Amino acid sequence: GAGVSQSPSNKVTEKGKDVELRCDPISGHTALYWYRQSLGQGLEFLIYFQGNSAPDKSGLPSDRFSAERTGGSVSTLTIQRTQQEDSAVYLCASSKPSGGAETQYFGPGTRLLVL
Amino acid sequence: QKEVEQNSGPLSVPEGAIASLNCTYSDRGSQSFFWYRQYSGKSPELIMSIYSNGDKEDGRFTAQLNKASQYVSLLIRDSQPSDSATYLCAVNMQGSNYKLTFGKGTLLTVNP
C-alpha cells in the first residue's frame, strides 16, 4: 500500500474487555514497530518485529499486552482485560532495515478509550 | 535510563522568523537522530534525519548535530503558520539500530 494503515481508527471499550488493534505496514517493509502515545506524552516504544519474530518486546507494559505478526506483513496488538490507563493512541510504524537505522514511517494510529 | 530531552514549549514565533528547536540526549554512543513533525490529532511525519556532526539542510529546514555536546537542533527558516505543530526529537541509542527513543516534543506556534 501507499502507507502504513491501522484499524480501527477509534475504539471505545469498557474496562475489562479485550481489544485487538491492527497494523498493515508499507509493502516490502520487514520491520514493524508498535508505540503508544498518551496525552501530553512522548511516544513510548512497545515492541519491534523483524519479519514474524519479535526480538524486542521490552516495552510491553504488562502481560496483558501481546502482539503477533503473520506472513511478515500484518500485525495485531492485543490488550486483554483493558484498564483505564491503557487509554492512549497506539501507533504502528514500519521500516526497511538495511543494517543500520532506517526511517520509520508511521500509520495514523488507533485512539483507544477505556471507560 | 536513556533519555531524550526537549523543551515542551510552547515556542511562539512570528511568521517569517527563524524557529529554533533543541534536543539533548543522554547516550553518548547514539548514532542516528530524527526530527518528526506531529500536527494535532495526527501521526508523526519525518522532517529530517542526521547522522554526522554538522549541519544538514533541506529546504527551509536545517538539522544541526553536535555529538560531543549530545545536542541536536532543528532550525526552521521563514516560519509559516502551517509549521505550527509539535516537533519530536528521536534518537537511536547505542546498541539499538531500530528502537527510537522520543522526546516529549516541543509545541511550535507560528503567528501570522
PDB file of C-alpha atoms in Angstrom:
ATOM      1  CA  GLY A   1       0.000   0.000   0.000  1.00  0.00           C
ATOM      2  CA  ALA A   2       0.903   3.643  -0.178  1.00  0.00           C
ATOM      3  CA  GLY A   3       1.439   3.972   3.548  1.00  0.00           C
ATOM      4  CA  VAL A   4       1.026   2.285   6.894  1.00  0.00           C
ATOM      5  CA  SER A   5      -2.615   1.659   7.674  1.00  0.00           C
ATOM      6  CA  GLN A   6      -4.183   0.942  11.040  1.00  0.00           C
ATOM      7  CA  SER A   7      -7.621  -0.123  12.146  1.00  0.00           C
ATOM      8  CA  PRO A   8      -9.828   0.769  13.805  1.00  0.00           C
ATOM      9  CA  SER A   9      -9.102   4.482  13.838  1.00  0.00           C
ATOM     10  CA  ASN A  10     -11.009   4.845  17.091  1.00  0.00           C
ATOM     11  CA  LYS A  11     -12.025   2.283  19.697  1.00  0.00           C
ATOM     12  CA  VAL A  12     -14.112   2.798  22.794  1.00  0.00           C
ATOM     13  CA  THR A  13     -14.318  -0.143  25.139  1.00  0.00           C
ATOM     14  CA  GLU A  14     -15.332  -0.948  28.647  1.00  0.00           C
ATOM     15  CA  LYS A  15     -12.842  -1.735  31.368  1.00  0.00           C
ATOM     16  CA  GLY A  16     -12.089  -5.448  31.436  1.00  0.00           C
ATOM     17  CA  LYS A  17     -12.805  -6.104  27.769  1.00  0.00           C
ATOM     18  CA  ASP A  18     -10.185  -7.324  25.295  1.00  0.00           C
ATOM     19  CA  VAL A  19      -9.270  -5.270  22.229  1.00  0.00           C
ATOM     20  CA  GLU A  20      -7.353  -6.001  19.048  1.00  0.00           C
ATOM     21  CA  LEU A  21      -5.578  -3.324  17.062  1.00  0.00           C
ATOM     22  CA  ARG A  22      -4.398  -3.976  13.536  1.00  0.00           C
ATOM     23  CA  CYS A  23      -1.465  -2.628  11.546  1.00  0.00           C
ATOM     24  CA  ASP A  24      -0.745  -3.122   7.854  1.00  0.00           C
ATOM     25  CA  PRO A  25       2.792  -1.925   7.060  1.00  0.00           C
ATOM     26  CA  ILE A  26       4.174  -0.487   3.865  1.00  0.00           C
ATOM     27  CA  SER A  27       4.694  -3.213   1.292  1.00  0.00           C
ATOM     28  CA  GLY A  28       8.245  -4.546   1.440  1.00  0.00           C
ATOM     29  CA  HIS A  29       8.974  -3.215   4.899  1.00  0.00           C
ATOM     30  CA  THR A  30      10.244  -6.089   7.011  1.00  0.00           C
ATOM     31  CA  ALA A  31      10.465  -4.185  10.278  1.00  0.00           C
ATOM     32  CA  LEU A  32       7.363  -3.194  12.214  1.00  0.00           C
ATOM     33  CA  TYR A  33       7.053  -1.274  15.463  1.00  0.00           C
ATOM     34  CA  TRP A  34       4.296  -0.508  17.922  1.00  0.00           C
ATOM     35  CA  TYR A  35       4.364   2.664  20.024  1.00  0.00           C
ATOM     36  CA  ARG A  36       1.951   4.182  22.492  1.00  0.00           C
ATOM     37  CA  GLN A  37       1.345   7.903  22.949  1.00  0.00           C
ATOM     38  CA  SER A  38      -0.552   9.059  25.995  1.00  0.00           C
ATOM     39  CA  LEU A  39      -1.983  12.568  26.251  1.00  0.00           C
ATOM     40  CA  GLY A  40       0.816  15.103  26.523  1.00  0.00           C
ATOM     41  CA  GLN A  41       3.486  12.406  26.496  1.00  0.00           C
ATOM     42  CA  GLY A  42       6.089  11.340  24.018  1.00  0.00           C
ATOM     43  CA  LEU A  43       5.976   8.114  22.097  1.00  0.00           C
ATOM     44  CA  GLU A  44       6.635   5.014  24.171  1.00  0.00           C
ATOM     45  CA  PHE A  45       8.168   2.015  22.406  1.00  0.00           C
ATOM     46  CA  LEU A  46       6.203  -1.201  22.887  1.00  0.00           C
ATOM     47  CA  ILE A  47       7.525  -3.925  20.560  1.00  0.00           C
ATOM     48  CA  TYR A  48       9.608  -4.475  17.437  1.00  0.00           C
ATOM     49  CA  PHE A  49       9.136  -7.141  14.768  1.00  0.00           C
ATOM     50  CA  GLN A  50      11.667  -8.248  12.206  1.00  0.00           C
ATOM     51  CA  GLY A  51       9.712 -10.433   9.860  1.00  0.00           C
ATOM     52  CA  ASN A  52       7.413 -12.545  12.014  1.00  0.00           C
ATOM     53  CA  SER A  53       9.674 -12.649  15.048  1.00  0.00           C
ATOM     54  CA  ALA A  54       9.767 -10.125  17.872  1.00  0.00           C
ATOM     55  CA  PRO A  55      13.351  -9.787  19.098  1.00  0.00           C
ATOM     56  CA  ASP A  56      12.415  -6.929  21.403  1.00  0.00           C
ATOM     57  CA  LYS A  57       9.257  -6.985  23.495  1.00  0.00           C
ATOM     58  CA  SER A  58      10.793  -4.947  26.272  1.00  0.00           C
ATOM     59  CA  GLY A  59       8.330  -2.087  26.021  1.00  0.00           C
ATOM     60  CA  LEU A  60       5.154  -4.070  26.594  1.00  0.00           C
ATOM     61  CA  PRO A  61       3.772  -2.629  29.857  1.00  0.00           C
ATOM     62  CA  SER A  62       2.347  -5.856  31.266  1.00  0.00           C
ATOM     63  CA  ASP A  63       1.446  -9.417  30.359  1.00  0.00           C
ATOM     64  CA  ARG A  64      -1.983  -8.140  29.309  1.00  0.00           C
ATOM     65  CA  PHE A  65      -0.316  -6.839  26.173  1.00  0.00           C
ATOM     66  CA  SER A  66       0.707  -9.139  23.347  1.00  0.00           C
ATOM     67  CA  ALA A  67       1.387  -8.813  19.663  1.00  0.00           C
ATOM     68  CA  GLU A  68       1.863 -11.064  16.706  1.00  0.00           C
ATOM     69  CA  ARG A  69       2.756 -10.710  13.086  1.00  0.00           C
ATOM     70  CA  THR A  70       1.925 -13.158  10.351  1.00  0.00           C
ATOM     71  CA  GLY A  71       3.245 -13.539   6.821  1.00  0.00           C
ATOM     72  CA  GLY A  72       5.789 -10.836   7.504  1.00  0.00           C
ATOM     73  CA  SER A  73       3.051  -8.287   6.992  1.00  0.00           C
ATOM     74  CA  VAL A  74       0.003  -7.536   9.135  1.00  0.00           C
ATOM     75  CA  SER A  75       0.441  -7.235  12.884  1.00  0.00           C
ATOM     76  CA  THR A  76      -2.121  -7.359  15.658  1.00  0.00           C
ATOM     77  CA  LEU A  77      -1.663  -5.807  19.092  1.00  0.00           C
ATOM     78  CA  THR A  78      -3.961  -7.350  21.682  1.00  0.00           C
ATOM     79  CA  ILE A  79      -4.754  -5.837  25.040  1.00  0.00           C
ATOM     80  CA  GLN A  80      -6.548  -8.178  27.421  1.00  0.00           C
ATOM     81  CA  ARG A  81      -8.686  -7.041  30.349  1.00  0.00           C
ATOM     82  CA  THR A  82      -8.280  -3.400  29.406  1.00  0.00           C
ATOM     83  CA  GLN A  83      -7.745  -0.805  32.119  1.00  0.00           C
ATOM     84  CA  GLN A  84      -8.413   2.926  32.020  1.00  0.00           C
ATOM     85  CA  GLU A  85      -4.676   3.637  31.984  1.00  0.00           C
ATOM     86  CA  ASP A  86      -4.488   1.811  28.654  1.00  0.00           C
ATOM     87  CA  SER A  87      -6.296   4.745  27.041  1.00  0.00           C
ATOM     88  CA  ALA A  88      -3.882   6.233  24.521  1.00  0.00           C
ATOM     89  CA  VAL A  89      -3.100   6.463  20.837  1.00  0.00           C
ATOM     90  CA  TYR A  90      -1.433   3.303  19.593  1.00  0.00           C
ATOM     91  CA  LEU A  91       0.852   3.979  16.664  1.00  0.00           C
ATOM     92  CA  CYS A  92       2.363   1.487  14.297  1.00  0.00           C
ATOM     93  CA  ALA A  93       5.419   2.200  12.156  1.00  0.00           C
ATOM     94  CA  SER A  94       7.349   0.250   9.577  1.00  0.00           C
ATOM     95  CA  SER A  95      10.781   0.483   8.017  1.00  0.00           C
ATOM     96  CA  LYS A  96      13.044  -1.310   5.585  1.00  0.00           C
ATOM     97  CA  PRO A  97      16.174  -2.093   7.577  1.00  0.00           C
ATOM     98  CA  SER A  98      19.479  -2.128   5.765  1.00  0.00           C
ATOM     99  CA  GLY A  99      21.811  -2.935   8.619  1.00  0.00           C
ATOM    100  CA  GLY A 100      21.604   0.456  10.182  1.00  0.00           C
ATOM    101  CA  ALA A 101      18.996   2.846  11.452  1.00  0.00           C
ATOM    102  CA  GLU A 102      16.196   3.235   8.994  1.00  0.00           C
ATOM    103  CA  THR A 103      13.481   5.808   8.722  1.00  0.00           C
ATOM    104  CA  GLN A 104      10.294   4.699  10.415  1.00  0.00           C
ATOM    105  CA  TYR A 105       7.030   5.620   8.749  1.00  0.00           C
ATOM    106  CA  PHE A 106       4.016   5.935  10.986  1.00  0.00           C
ATOM    107  CA  GLY A 107       0.428   4.968  10.472  1.00  0.00           C
ATOM    108  CA  PRO A 108      -2.484   7.211  11.511  1.00  0.00           C
ATOM    109  CA  GLY A 109      -2.882   5.459  14.852  1.00  0.00           C
ATOM    110  CA  THR A 110      -5.728   3.895  16.792  1.00  0.00           C
ATOM    111  CA  ARG A 111      -7.242   6.063  19.510  1.00  0.00           C
ATOM    112  CA  LEU A 112      -8.255   3.766  22.341  1.00  0.00           C
ATOM    113  CA  LEU A 113     -10.550   4.945  25.106  1.00  0.00           C
ATOM    114  CA  VAL A 114     -11.260   2.609  28.002  1.00  0.00           C
ATOM    115  CA  LEU A 115     -14.283   3.640  30.028  1.00  0.00           C
TER     116      LEU A 115
ATOM    117  CA  GLN B   1      17.801   5.471  31.930  1.00  0.00           C
ATOM    118  CA  LYS B   2      18.496   6.644  28.397  1.00  0.00           C
ATOM    119  CA  GLU B   3      16.674   9.872  27.754  1.00  0.00           C
ATOM    120  CA  VAL B   4      15.882  12.463  25.148  1.00  0.00           C
ATOM    121  CA  GLU B   5      15.007  15.906  26.455  1.00  0.00           C
ATOM    122  CA  GLN B   6      13.174  18.736  24.739  1.00  0.00           C
ATOM    123  CA  ASN B   7      11.646  21.981  25.944  1.00  0.00           C
ATOM    124  CA  SER B   8       7.906  21.407  25.933  1.00  0.00           C
ATOM    125  CA  GLY B   9       7.231  24.983  24.870  1.00  0.00           C
ATOM    126  CA  PRO B  10       5.107  26.416  23.609  1.00  0.00           C
ATOM    127  CA  LEU B  11       7.560  28.212  21.385  1.00  0.00           C
ATOM    128  CA  SER B  12       5.899  31.124  19.690  1.00  0.00           C
ATOM    129  CA  VAL B  13       7.473  32.924  16.719  1.00  0.00           C
ATOM    130  CA  PRO B  14       6.122  35.437  14.205  1.00  0.00           C
ATOM    131  CA  GLU B  15       5.606  34.460  10.605  1.00  0.00           C
ATOM    132  CA  GLY B  16       8.829  34.766   8.619  1.00  0.00           C
ATOM    133  CA  ALA B  17      11.104  34.358  11.642  1.00  0.00           C
ATOM    134  CA  ILE B  18      13.527  31.536  12.380  1.00  0.00           C
ATOM    135  CA  ALA B  19      12.264  28.900  14.792  1.00  0.00           C
ATOM    136  CA  SER B  20      14.937  27.048  16.755  1.00  0.00           C
ATOM    137  CA  LEU B  21      14.082  23.713  18.354  1.00  0.00           C
ATOM    138  CA  ASN B  22      16.535  21.967  20.630  1.00  0.00           C
ATOM    139  CA  CYS B  23      17.071  18.446  21.880  1.00  0.00           C
ATOM    140  CA  THR B  24      19.623  16.809  24.166  1.00  0.00           C
ATOM    141  CA  TYR B  25      20.207  13.112  24.652  1.00  0.00           C
ATOM    142  CA  SER B  26      21.882  11.116  27.368  1.00  0.00           C
ATOM    143  CA  ASP B  27      23.522   8.262  25.453  1.00  0.00           C
ATOM    144  CA  ARG B  28      26.898   9.404  24.115  1.00  0.00           C
ATOM    145  CA  GLY B  29      27.017   6.416  21.762  1.00  0.00           C
ATOM    146  CA  SER B  30      23.873   7.392  19.870  1.00  0.00           C
ATOM    147  CA  GLN B  31      24.345   7.352  16.122  1.00  0.00           C
ATOM    148  CA  SER B  32      21.141   8.383  14.389  1.00  0.00           C
ATOM    149  CA  PHE B  33      18.876  11.336  15.008  1.00  0.00           C
ATOM    150  CA  PHE B  34      15.495  12.238  13.610  1.00  0.00           C
ATOM    151  CA  TRP B  35      13.056  15.117  13.727  1.00  0.00           C
ATOM    152  CA  TYR B  36       9.376  14.346  13.324  1.00  0.00           C
ATOM    153  CA  ARG B  37       6.524  16.819  12.991  1.00  0.00           C
ATOM    154  CA  GLN B  38       3.177  15.955  14.524  1.00  0.00           C
ATOM    155  CA  TYR B  39       0.081  18.005  13.854  1.00  0.00           C
ATOM    156  CA  SER B  40      -2.619  17.862  16.494  1.00  0.00           C
ATOM    157  CA  GLY B  41      -4.546  14.620  16.222  1.00  0.00           C
ATOM    158  CA  LYS B  42      -2.249  13.253  13.533  1.00  0.00           C
ATOM    159  CA  SER B  43       0.644  10.798  13.439  1.00  0.00           C
ATOM    160  CA  PRO B  44       4.329  11.793  13.364  1.00  0.00           C
ATOM    161  CA  GLU B  45       5.812  12.679   9.997  1.00  0.00           C
ATOM    162  CA  LEU B  46       9.561  12.590   9.324  1.00  0.00           C
ATOM    163  CA  ILE B  47      11.116  16.003   8.675  1.00  0.00           C
ATOM    164  CA  MET B  48      14.840  15.381   8.849  1.00  0.00           C
ATOM    165  CA  SER B  49      17.375  12.719   9.699  1.00  0.00           C
ATOM    166  CA  ILE B  50      21.009  13.404  10.573  1.00  0.00           C
ATOM    167  CA  TYR B  51      23.862  11.039  11.307  1.00  0.00           C
ATOM    168  CA  SER B  52      27.083  13.131  11.220  1.00  0.00           C
ATOM    169  CA  ASN B  53      28.251  16.167  13.116  1.00  0.00           C
ATOM    170  CA  GLY B  54      27.455  19.460  11.450  1.00  0.00           C
ATOM    171  CA  ASP B  55      24.535  20.860   9.535  1.00  0.00           C
ATOM    172  CA  LYS B  56      22.142  19.243   7.106  1.00  0.00           C
ATOM    173  CA  GLU B  57      19.835  21.445   5.087  1.00  0.00           C
ATOM    174  CA  ASP B  58      16.602  20.545   3.326  1.00  0.00           C
ATOM    175  CA  GLY B  59      14.622  23.475   2.027  1.00  0.00           C
ATOM    176  CA  ARG B  60      13.624  25.693   4.945  1.00  0.00           C
ATOM    177  CA  PHE B  61      14.790  23.117   7.469  1.00  0.00           C
ATOM    178  CA  THR B  62      18.299  22.696   8.873  1.00  0.00           C
ATOM    179  CA  ALA B  63      19.262  19.992  11.334  1.00  0.00           C
ATOM    180  CA  GLN B  64      22.379  20.529  13.421  1.00  0.00           C
ATOM    181  CA  LEU B  65      24.193  17.782  15.303  1.00  0.00           C
ATOM    182  CA  ASN B  66      26.943  18.090  17.901  1.00  0.00           C
ATOM    183  CA  LYS B  67      27.771  14.656  19.285  1.00  0.00           C
ATOM    184  CA  ALA B  68      30.386  15.993  21.711  1.00  0.00           C
ATOM    185  CA  SER B  69      27.721  18.130  23.363  1.00  0.00           C
ATOM    186  CA  GLN B  70      24.998  15.484  22.846  1.00  0.00           C
ATOM    187  CA  TYR B  71      22.849  18.093  21.228  1.00  0.00           C
ATOM    188  CA  VAL B  72      20.709  18.155  18.101  1.00  0.00           C
ATOM    189  CA  SER B  73      18.637  21.048  16.861  1.00  0.00           C
ATOM    190  CA  LEU B  74      16.194  21.909  14.102  1.00  0.00           C
ATOM    191  CA  LEU B  75      16.030  25.359  12.550  1.00  0.00           C
ATOM    192  CA  ILE B  76      13.016  26.385  10.510  1.00  0.00           C
ATOM    193  CA  ARG B  77      13.645  29.440   8.366  1.00  0.00           C
ATOM    194  CA  ASP B  78      10.878  31.727   7.099  1.00  0.00           C
ATOM    195  CA  SER B  79       8.422  30.099   9.514  1.00  0.00           C
ATOM    196  CA  GLN B  80       4.867  29.731   8.231  1.00  0.00           C
ATOM    197  CA  PRO B  81       1.626  29.277  10.173  1.00  0.00           C
ATOM    198  CA  SER B  82       1.446  25.808   8.601  1.00  0.00           C
ATOM    199  CA  ASP B  83       4.617  24.919  10.535  1.00  0.00           C
ATOM    200  CA  SER B  84       2.622  25.155  13.765  1.00  0.00           C
ATOM    201  CA  ALA B  85       2.846  21.663  15.230  1.00  0.00           C
ATOM    202  CA  THR B  86       4.645  19.592  17.845  1.00  0.00           C
ATOM    203  CA  TYR B  87       8.187  18.671  16.853  1.00  0.00           C
ATOM    204  CA  LEU B  88       9.514  15.380  18.173  1.00  0.00           C
ATOM    205  CA  CYS B  89      13.196  14.574  18.501  1.00  0.00           C
ATOM    206  CA  ALA B  90      14.017  10.869  18.201  1.00  0.00           C
ATOM    207  CA  VAL B  91      17.302   9.076  18.776  1.00  0.00           C
ATOM    208  CA  ASN B  92      18.627   5.607  18.048  1.00  0.00           C
ATOM    209  CA  MET B  93      20.518   4.787  21.213  1.00  0.00           C
ATOM    210  CA  GLN B  94      23.753   2.820  21.134  1.00  0.00           C
ATOM    211  CA  GLY B  95      23.230  -0.894  20.685  1.00  0.00           C
ATOM    212  CA  SER B  96      19.843  -0.483  19.086  1.00  0.00           C
ATOM    213  CA  ASN B  97      19.676   0.250  15.403  1.00  0.00           C
ATOM    214  CA  TYR B  98      15.905   0.059  15.348  1.00  0.00           C
ATOM    215  CA  LYS B  99      14.383   1.361  18.571  1.00  0.00           C
ATOM    216  CA  LEU B 100      13.715   5.078  18.608  1.00  0.00           C
ATOM    217  CA  THR B 101      13.651   6.937  21.894  1.00  0.00           C
ATOM    218  CA  PHE B 102      11.493  10.031  21.591  1.00  0.00           C
ATOM    219  CA  GLY B 103      11.470  13.287  23.450  1.00  0.00           C
ATOM    220  CA  LYS B 104       8.115  14.598  24.593  1.00  0.00           C
ATOM    221  CA  GLY B 105       8.110  17.198  21.860  1.00  0.00           C
ATOM    222  CA  THR B 106       8.131  20.968  21.548  1.00  0.00           C
ATOM    223  CA  LEU B 107       4.935  22.742  20.561  1.00  0.00           C
ATOM    224  CA  LEU B 108       5.662  25.431  17.979  1.00  0.00           C
ATOM    225  CA  THR B 109       3.174  28.172  17.178  1.00  0.00           C
ATOM    226  CA  VAL B 110       3.829  30.491  14.214  1.00  0.00           C
ATOM    227  CA  ASN B 111       1.748  33.631  14.458  1.00  0.00           C
ATOM    228  CA  PRO B 112       0.566  35.329  11.242  1.00  0.00           C
TER     229      PRO B 112
END
